[in-house]
mmCIF file with all atom_site columns, C-alpha atoms in Angstrom:
data_model
loop_
_atom_site.group_PDB
_atom_site.id
_atom_site.type_symbol
_atom_site.label_atom_id
_atom_site.label_alt_id
_atom_site.label_comp_id
_atom_site.label_asym_id
_atom_site.label_entity_id
_atom_site.label_seq_id
_atom_site.pdbx_PDB_ins_code
_atom_site.Cartn_x
_atom_site.Cartn_y
_atom_site.Cartn_z
_atom_site.occupancy
_atom_site.B_iso_or_equiv
_atom_site.pdbx_formal_charge
_atom_site.auth_seq_id
_atom_site.auth_comp_id
_atom_site.auth_asym_id
_atom_site.auth_atom_id
_atom_site.pdbx_PDB_model_num
ATOM 1   C CA . MET D 1 1   ? -7.930  -2.319  23.570  1.00 0.00 ? 1   MET D CA 1
ATOM 2   C CA . ALA D 1 2   ? -8.513  -5.212  21.243  1.00 0.00 ? 2   ALA D CA 1
ATOM 3   C CA . ILE D 1 3   ? -7.419  -5.318  17.623  1.00 0.00 ? 3   ILE D CA 1
ATOM 4   C CA . ARG D 1 4   ? -8.151  -8.561  15.862  1.00 0.00 ? 4   ARG D CA 1
ATOM 5   C CA . TYR D 1 5   ? -7.358  -9.883  12.394  1.00 0.00 ? 5   TYR D CA 1
ATOM 6   C CA . TYR D 1 6   ? -9.497  -12.319 10.421  1.00 0.00 ? 6   TYR D CA 1
ATOM 7   C CA . ASN D 1 7   ? -9.846  -13.556 6.896   1.00 0.00 ? 7   ASN D CA 1
ATOM 8   C CA . ASP D 1 8   ? -13.008 -14.307 4.928   1.00 0.00 ? 8   ASP D CA 1
ATOM 9   C CA . ASP D 1 9   ? -12.957 -16.063 1.562   1.00 0.00 ? 9   ASP D CA 1
ATOM 10  C CA . CYS D 1 10  ? -9.160  -15.739 1.334   1.00 0.00 ? 10  CYS D CA 1
ATOM 11  C CA . SER D 1 11  ? -6.116  -16.937 3.277   1.00 0.00 ? 11  SER D CA 1
ATOM 12  C CA . TYR D 1 12  ? -4.327  -13.603 3.764   1.00 0.00 ? 12  TYR D CA 1
ATOM 13  C CA . LEU D 1 13  ? -3.349  -12.250 7.183   1.00 0.00 ? 13  LEU D CA 1
ATOM 14  C CA . PRO D 1 14  ? -0.679  -9.559  7.609   1.00 0.00 ? 14  PRO D CA 1
ATOM 15  C CA . ARG D 1 15  ? 2.646   -10.369 9.184   1.00 0.00 ? 15  ARG D CA 1
ATOM 16  C CA . GLU D 1 16  ? 3.766   -8.523  12.308  1.00 0.00 ? 16  GLU D CA 1
ATOM 17  C CA . ARG D 1 17  ? 0.218   -8.155  13.618  1.00 0.00 ? 17  ARG D CA 1
ATOM 18  C CA . ARG D 1 18  ? 1.406   -7.184  17.108  1.00 0.00 ? 18  ARG D CA 1
ATOM 19  C CA . ARG D 1 19  ? 3.560   -4.427  15.676  1.00 0.00 ? 19  ARG D CA 1
ATOM 20  C CA . ILE D 1 20  ? 0.711   -3.246  13.456  1.00 0.00 ? 20  ILE D CA 1
ATOM 21  C CA . SER D 1 21  ? -1.602  -3.194  16.486  1.00 0.00 ? 21  SER D CA 1
ATOM 22  C CA . ARG D 1 22  ? 0.844   -1.058  18.486  1.00 0.00 ? 22  ARG D CA 1
ATOM 23  C CA . TRP D 1 23  ? 1.189   1.277   15.515  1.00 0.00 ? 23  TRP D CA 1
ATOM 24  C CA . LEU D 1 24  ? -2.580  1.577   15.103  1.00 0.00 ? 24  LEU D CA 1
ATOM 25  C CA . SER D 1 25  ? -2.935  2.400   18.792  1.00 0.00 ? 25  SER D CA 1
ATOM 26  C CA . SER D 1 26  ? -0.360  5.171   18.347  1.00 0.00 ? 26  SER D CA 1
ATOM 27  C CA . VAL D 1 27  ? -2.217  6.483   15.307  1.00 0.00 ? 27  VAL D CA 1
ATOM 28  C CA . ALA D 1 28  ? -5.515  6.571   17.194  1.00 0.00 ? 28  ALA D CA 1
ATOM 29  C CA . GLU D 1 29  ? -3.853  8.375   20.116  1.00 0.00 ? 29  GLU D CA 1
ATOM 30  C CA . SER D 1 30  ? -2.319  10.910  17.729  1.00 0.00 ? 30  SER D CA 1
ATOM 31  C CA . GLU D 1 31  ? -5.802  11.542  16.348  1.00 0.00 ? 31  GLU D CA 1
ATOM 32  C CA . GLY D 1 32  ? -7.160  12.002  19.890  1.00 0.00 ? 32  GLY D CA 1
ATOM 33  C CA . TYR D 1 33  ? -8.847  8.617   20.342  1.00 0.00 ? 33  TYR D CA 1
ATOM 34  C CA . ARG D 1 34  ? -8.389  5.241   21.927  1.00 0.00 ? 34  ARG D CA 1
ATOM 35  C CA . ILE D 1 35  ? -9.316  1.958   20.299  1.00 0.00 ? 35  ILE D CA 1
ATOM 36  C CA . THR D 1 36  ? -11.759 -0.248  22.172  1.00 0.00 ? 36  THR D CA 1
ATOM 37  C CA . GLU D 1 37  ? -12.657 -2.970  19.632  1.00 0.00 ? 37  GLU D CA 1
ATOM 38  C CA . LEU D 1 38  ? -11.280 -3.051  16.112  1.00 0.00 ? 38  LEU D CA 1
ATOM 39  C CA . SER D 1 39  ? -11.460 -5.924  13.653  1.00 0.00 ? 39  SER D CA 1
ATOM 40  C CA . TYR D 1 40  ? -9.691  -6.156  10.325  1.00 0.00 ? 40  TYR D CA 1
ATOM 41  C CA . ILE D 1 41  ? -11.252 -8.693  7.983   1.00 0.00 ? 41  ILE D CA 1
ATOM 42  C CA . PHE D 1 42  ? -9.231  -9.500  4.876   1.00 0.00 ? 42  PHE D CA 1
ATOM 43  C CA . CYS D 1 43  ? -11.367 -10.893 2.080   1.00 0.00 ? 43  CYS D CA 1
ATOM 44  C CA . SER D 1 44  ? -11.697 -11.646 -1.601  1.00 0.00 ? 44  SER D CA 1
ATOM 45  C CA . SER D 1 45  ? -12.682 -9.127  -4.258  1.00 0.00 ? 45  SER D CA 1
ATOM 46  C CA . GLN D 1 46  ? -15.989 -10.901 -4.776  1.00 0.00 ? 46  GLN D CA 1
ATOM 47  C CA . ARG D 1 47  ? -16.841 -10.781 -1.069  1.00 0.00 ? 47  ARG D CA 1
ATOM 48  C CA . LEU D 1 48  ? -16.165 -7.045  -0.806  1.00 0.00 ? 48  LEU D CA 1
ATOM 49  C CA . LEU D 1 49  ? -18.027 -6.353  -4.052  1.00 0.00 ? 49  LEU D CA 1
ATOM 50  C CA . GLU D 1 50  ? -21.069 -8.115  -2.579  1.00 0.00 ? 50  GLU D CA 1
ATOM 51  C CA . MET D 1 51  ? -20.779 -6.011  0.591   1.00 0.00 ? 51  MET D CA 1
ATOM 52  C CA . ASN D 1 52  ? -20.358 -2.820  -1.438  1.00 0.00 ? 52  ASN D CA 1
ATOM 53  C CA . ARG D 1 53  ? -23.573 -3.633  -3.310  1.00 0.00 ? 53  ARG D CA 1
ATOM 54  C CA . GLN D 1 54  ? -25.519 -4.734  -0.229  1.00 0.00 ? 54  GLN D CA 1
ATOM 55  C CA . PHE D 1 55  ? -24.545 -2.058  2.280   1.00 0.00 ? 55  PHE D CA 1
ATOM 56  C CA . LEU D 1 56  ? -23.560 0.942   0.166   1.00 0.00 ? 56  LEU D CA 1
ATOM 57  C CA . GLY D 1 57  ? -25.490 0.425   -3.061  1.00 0.00 ? 57  GLY D CA 1
ATOM 58  C CA . HIS D 1 58  ? -22.287 0.653   -5.112  1.00 0.00 ? 58  HIS D CA 1
ATOM 59  C CA . ASP D 1 59  ? -21.663 -1.777  -7.951  1.00 0.00 ? 59  ASP D CA 1
ATOM 60  C CA . TYR D 1 60  ? -17.880 -1.598  -8.162  1.00 0.00 ? 60  TYR D CA 1
ATOM 61  C CA . TYR D 1 61  ? -14.765 -3.029  -6.562  1.00 0.00 ? 61  TYR D CA 1
ATOM 62  C CA . THR D 1 62  ? -13.169 -1.147  -3.705  1.00 0.00 ? 62  THR D CA 1
ATOM 63  C CA . ASP D 1 63  ? -10.184 -1.787  -1.478  1.00 0.00 ? 63  ASP D CA 1
ATOM 64  C CA . VAL D 1 64  ? -11.782 -1.058  1.899   1.00 0.00 ? 64  VAL D CA 1
ATOM 65  C CA . ILE D 1 65  ? -15.164 -0.708  3.592   1.00 0.00 ? 65  ILE D CA 1
ATOM 66  C CA . THR D 1 66  ? -15.344 0.514   7.168   1.00 0.00 ? 66  THR D CA 1
ATOM 67  C CA . PHE D 1 67  ? -18.214 0.007   9.615   1.00 0.00 ? 67  PHE D CA 1
ATOM 68  C CA . ASP D 1 68  ? -18.071 2.443   12.527  1.00 0.00 ? 68  ASP D CA 1
ATOM 69  C CA . TYR D 1 69  ? -19.435 1.353   15.930  1.00 0.00 ? 69  TYR D CA 1
ATOM 70  C CA . GLY D 1 70  ? -17.509 3.880   18.016  1.00 0.00 ? 70  GLY D CA 1
ATOM 71  C CA . ASN D 1 71  ? -18.334 7.065   19.831  1.00 0.00 ? 71  ASN D CA 1
ATOM 72  C CA . ARG D 1 72  ? -15.877 9.752   18.822  1.00 0.00 ? 72  ARG D CA 1
ATOM 73  C CA . HIS D 1 73  ? -17.616 12.257  21.128  1.00 0.00 ? 73  HIS D CA 1
ATOM 74  C CA . GLU D 1 74  ? -16.473 10.116  24.046  1.00 0.00 ? 74  GLU D CA 1
ATOM 75  C CA . GLY D 1 75  ? -13.008 9.634   22.573  1.00 0.00 ? 75  GLY D CA 1
ATOM 76  C CA . TRP D 1 76  ? -13.111 6.013   21.511  1.00 0.00 ? 76  TRP D CA 1
ATOM 77  C CA . VAL D 1 77  ? -13.216 4.198   18.209  1.00 0.00 ? 77  VAL D CA 1
ATOM 78  C CA . SER D 1 78  ? -14.596 0.775   17.425  1.00 0.00 ? 78  SER D CA 1
ATOM 79  C CA . GLY D 1 79  ? -15.387 -0.866  14.129  1.00 0.00 ? 79  GLY D CA 1
ATOM 80  C CA . ASP D 1 80  ? -14.908 -3.449  11.433  1.00 0.00 ? 80  ASP D CA 1
ATOM 81  C CA . VAL D 1 81  ? -12.586 -2.773  8.513   1.00 0.00 ? 81  VAL D CA 1
ATOM 82  C CA . PHE D 1 82  ? -13.048 -5.088  5.524   1.00 0.00 ? 82  PHE D CA 1
ATOM 83  C CA . ILE D 1 83  ? -10.126 -5.104  3.090   1.00 0.00 ? 83  ILE D CA 1
ATOM 84  C CA . ASP D 1 84  ? -10.125 -6.621  -0.409  1.00 0.00 ? 84  ASP D CA 1
ATOM 85  C CA . VAL D 1 85  ? -6.723  -8.269  -0.736  1.00 0.00 ? 85  VAL D CA 1
ATOM 86  C CA . GLY D 1 86  ? -6.924  -8.530  -4.532  1.00 0.00 ? 86  GLY D CA 1
ATOM 87  C CA . THR D 1 87  ? -7.793  -4.891  -5.100  1.00 0.00 ? 87  THR D CA 1
ATOM 88  C CA . VAL D 1 88  ? -5.009  -3.818  -2.724  1.00 0.00 ? 88  VAL D CA 1
ATOM 89  C CA . ALA D 1 89  ? -2.544  -5.876  -4.806  1.00 0.00 ? 89  ALA D CA 1
ATOM 90  C CA . ASP D 1 90  ? -3.878  -4.331  -8.036  1.00 0.00 ? 90  ASP D CA 1
ATOM 91  C CA . ASN D 1 91  ? -3.585  -0.828  -6.557  1.00 0.00 ? 91  ASN D CA 1
ATOM 92  C CA . ALA D 1 92  ? -0.029  -1.516  -5.410  1.00 0.00 ? 92  ALA D CA 1
ATOM 93  C CA . ALA D 1 93  ? 0.951   -2.383  -8.978  1.00 0.00 ? 93  ALA D CA 1
ATOM 94  C CA . GLN D 1 94  ? -0.881  0.659   -10.338 1.00 0.00 ? 94  GLN D CA 1
ATOM 95  C CA . TYR D 1 95  ? 0.727   3.085   -7.862  1.00 0.00 ? 95  TYR D CA 1
ATOM 96  C CA . GLY D 1 96  ? 4.198   1.518   -7.951  1.00 0.00 ? 96  GLY D CA 1
ATOM 97  C CA . ALA D 1 97  ? 4.078   0.436   -4.306  1.00 0.00 ? 97  ALA D CA 1
ATOM 98  C CA . THR D 1 98  ? 4.845   -2.911  -2.748  1.00 0.00 ? 98  THR D CA 1
ATOM 99  C CA . ARG D 1 99  ? 1.867   -5.004  -1.723  1.00 0.00 ? 99  ARG D CA 1
ATOM 100 C CA . SER D 1 100 ? 2.845   -4.806  1.930   1.00 0.00 ? 100 SER D CA 1
ATOM 101 C CA . GLU D 1 101 ? 3.181   -1.000  1.811   1.00 0.00 ? 101 GLU D CA 1
ATOM 102 C CA . GLU D 1 102 ? -0.173  -0.605  0.069   1.00 0.00 ? 102 GLU D CA 1
ATOM 103 C CA . MET D 1 103 ? -1.770  -2.949  2.617   1.00 0.00 ? 103 MET D CA 1
ATOM 104 C CA . LEU D 1 104 ? -0.415  -0.844  5.489   1.00 0.00 ? 104 LEU D CA 1
ATOM 105 C CA . ARG D 1 105 ? -1.803  2.264   3.776   1.00 0.00 ? 105 ARG D CA 1
ATOM 106 C CA . VAL D 1 106 ? -5.260  0.703   3.505   1.00 0.00 ? 106 VAL D CA 1
ATOM 107 C CA . ILE D 1 107 ? -5.104  -0.576  7.084   1.00 0.00 ? 107 ILE D CA 1
ATOM 108 C CA . VAL D 1 108 ? -4.393  2.919   8.442   1.00 0.00 ? 108 VAL D CA 1
ATOM 109 C CA . HIS D 1 109 ? -6.904  4.409   5.982   1.00 0.00 ? 109 HIS D CA 1
ATOM 110 C CA . GLY D 1 110 ? -9.667  2.354   7.613   1.00 0.00 ? 110 GLY D CA 1
ATOM 111 C CA . LEU D 1 111 ? -8.660  3.518   11.083  1.00 0.00 ? 111 LEU D CA 1
ATOM 112 C CA . LEU D 1 112 ? -8.537  7.145   9.952   1.00 0.00 ? 112 LEU D CA 1
ATOM 113 C CA . HIS D 1 113 ? -12.123 6.814   8.741   1.00 0.00 ? 113 HIS D CA 1
ATOM 114 C CA . LEU D 1 114 ? -13.087 5.546   12.201  1.00 0.00 ? 114 LEU D CA 1
ATOM 115 C CA . CYS D 1 115 ? -11.324 8.612   13.646  1.00 0.00 ? 115 CYS D CA 1
ATOM 116 C CA . GLY D 1 116 ? -13.577 10.819  11.526  1.00 0.00 ? 116 GLY D CA 1
ATOM 117 C CA . GLN D 1 117 ? -11.338 11.563  8.546   1.00 0.00 ? 117 GLN D CA 1
ATOM 118 C CA . LYS D 1 118 ? -13.276 11.898  5.290   1.00 0.00 ? 118 LYS D CA 1
ATOM 119 C CA . ASP D 1 119 ? -11.969 11.509  1.734   1.00 0.00 ? 119 ASP D CA 1
ATOM 120 C CA . LYS D 1 120 ? -14.822 12.284  -0.671  1.00 0.00 ? 120 LYS D CA 1
ATOM 121 C CA . THR D 1 121 ? -13.726 15.746  -1.804  1.00 0.00 ? 121 THR D CA 1
ATOM 122 C CA . PRO D 1 122 ? -10.367 16.681  -3.338  1.00 0.00 ? 122 PRO D CA 1
ATOM 123 C CA . ARG D 1 123 ? -9.429  18.602  -0.170  1.00 0.00 ? 123 ARG D CA 1
ATOM 124 C CA . THR D 1 124 ? -10.374 15.837  2.287   1.00 0.00 ? 124 THR D CA 1
ATOM 125 C CA . ASN D 1 125 ? -8.806  13.196  0.041   1.00 0.00 ? 125 ASN D CA 1
ATOM 126 C CA . ALA D 1 126 ? -5.526  15.142  0.054   1.00 0.00 ? 126 ALA D CA 1
ATOM 127 C CA . GLN D 1 127 ? -5.738  15.444  3.860   1.00 0.00 ? 127 GLN D CA 1
ATOM 128 C CA . MET D 1 128 ? -6.306  11.692  4.143   1.00 0.00 ? 128 MET D CA 1
ATOM 129 C CA . HIS D 1 129 ? -3.330  10.947  1.913   1.00 0.00 ? 129 HIS D CA 1
ATOM 130 C CA . ARG D 1 130 ? -1.044  13.257  3.918   1.00 0.00 ? 130 ARG D CA 1
ATOM 131 C CA . LYS D 1 131 ? -2.090  11.548  7.144   1.00 0.00 ? 131 LYS D CA 1
ATOM 132 C CA . GLU D 1 132 ? -1.507  8.117   5.616   1.00 0.00 ? 132 GLU D CA 1
ATOM 133 C CA . ASP D 1 133 ? 1.984   9.188   4.541   1.00 0.00 ? 133 ASP D CA 1
ATOM 134 C CA . ARG D 1 134 ? 2.769   10.602  7.994   1.00 0.00 ? 134 ARG D CA 1
ATOM 135 C CA . TYR D 1 135 ? 1.589   7.468   9.795   1.00 0.00 ? 135 TYR D CA 1
ATOM 136 C CA . LEU D 1 136 ? 3.380   5.149   7.352   1.00 0.00 ? 136 LEU D CA 1
ATOM 137 C CA . ALA D 1 137 ? 6.581   7.073   8.112   1.00 0.00 ? 137 ALA D CA 1
ATOM 138 C CA . LEU D 1 138 ? 5.869   6.543   11.830  1.00 0.00 ? 138 LEU D CA 1
ATOM 139 C CA . TYR D 1 139 ? 5.470   2.798   11.217  1.00 0.00 ? 139 TYR D CA 1
ATOM 140 C CA . HIS D 1 140 ? 8.798   2.613   9.387   1.00 0.00 ? 140 HIS D CA 1
ATOM 141 C CA . SER D 1 141 ? 10.605  4.764   11.948  1.00 0.00 ? 141 SER D CA 1
ATOM 142 C CA . GLU D 1 142 ? 9.943   2.052   14.550  1.00 0.00 ? 142 GLU D CA 1
ATOM 143 C CA . GLU D 1 143 ? 11.824  -0.637  12.591  1.00 0.00 ? 143 GLU D CA 1
#
C-alpha cells in the first residue's frame, strides 16, 4: 500500500500524514477494499478549475476531483485525488467547520469515490455524507 501526498501550485500539505494514511487504509478496509496506489495532490483553485474544464467539461470551482485507476471487482483501489485548498477553506467557513476538519472530510470523500460511493442524487449524497461523518468519528476516536 502506498499513499502519497503532493502539492501543485500551492504549498499546502496536511499534517499527520502517517496517521491519515493509516486511517484511510482502515476506511478502505471497512468498505471492502485495499489501497494499492493512492496520491493526494493539493492544489490551487485555478489549477483545479483548469482540470475541471479540461477533464470534466465543467466551468466552475470544485473542492475535489478524483481519477480512478483501480479495480474494485478485484478488491483494490488506486487513484489520484486532486484537492483545491482554497475551495476547501471557503467551504469550511460556509459550513462552520475548521479548515482541518473540512480537509479531512474532502480527503475521505475522494477515497469513498474510489470505493464506488456516488453522490450525484439526493439519496447518494446523503449516504456519502453519513459515511464521511462515520469515518471522521473513527479518525477522532484514534486520538
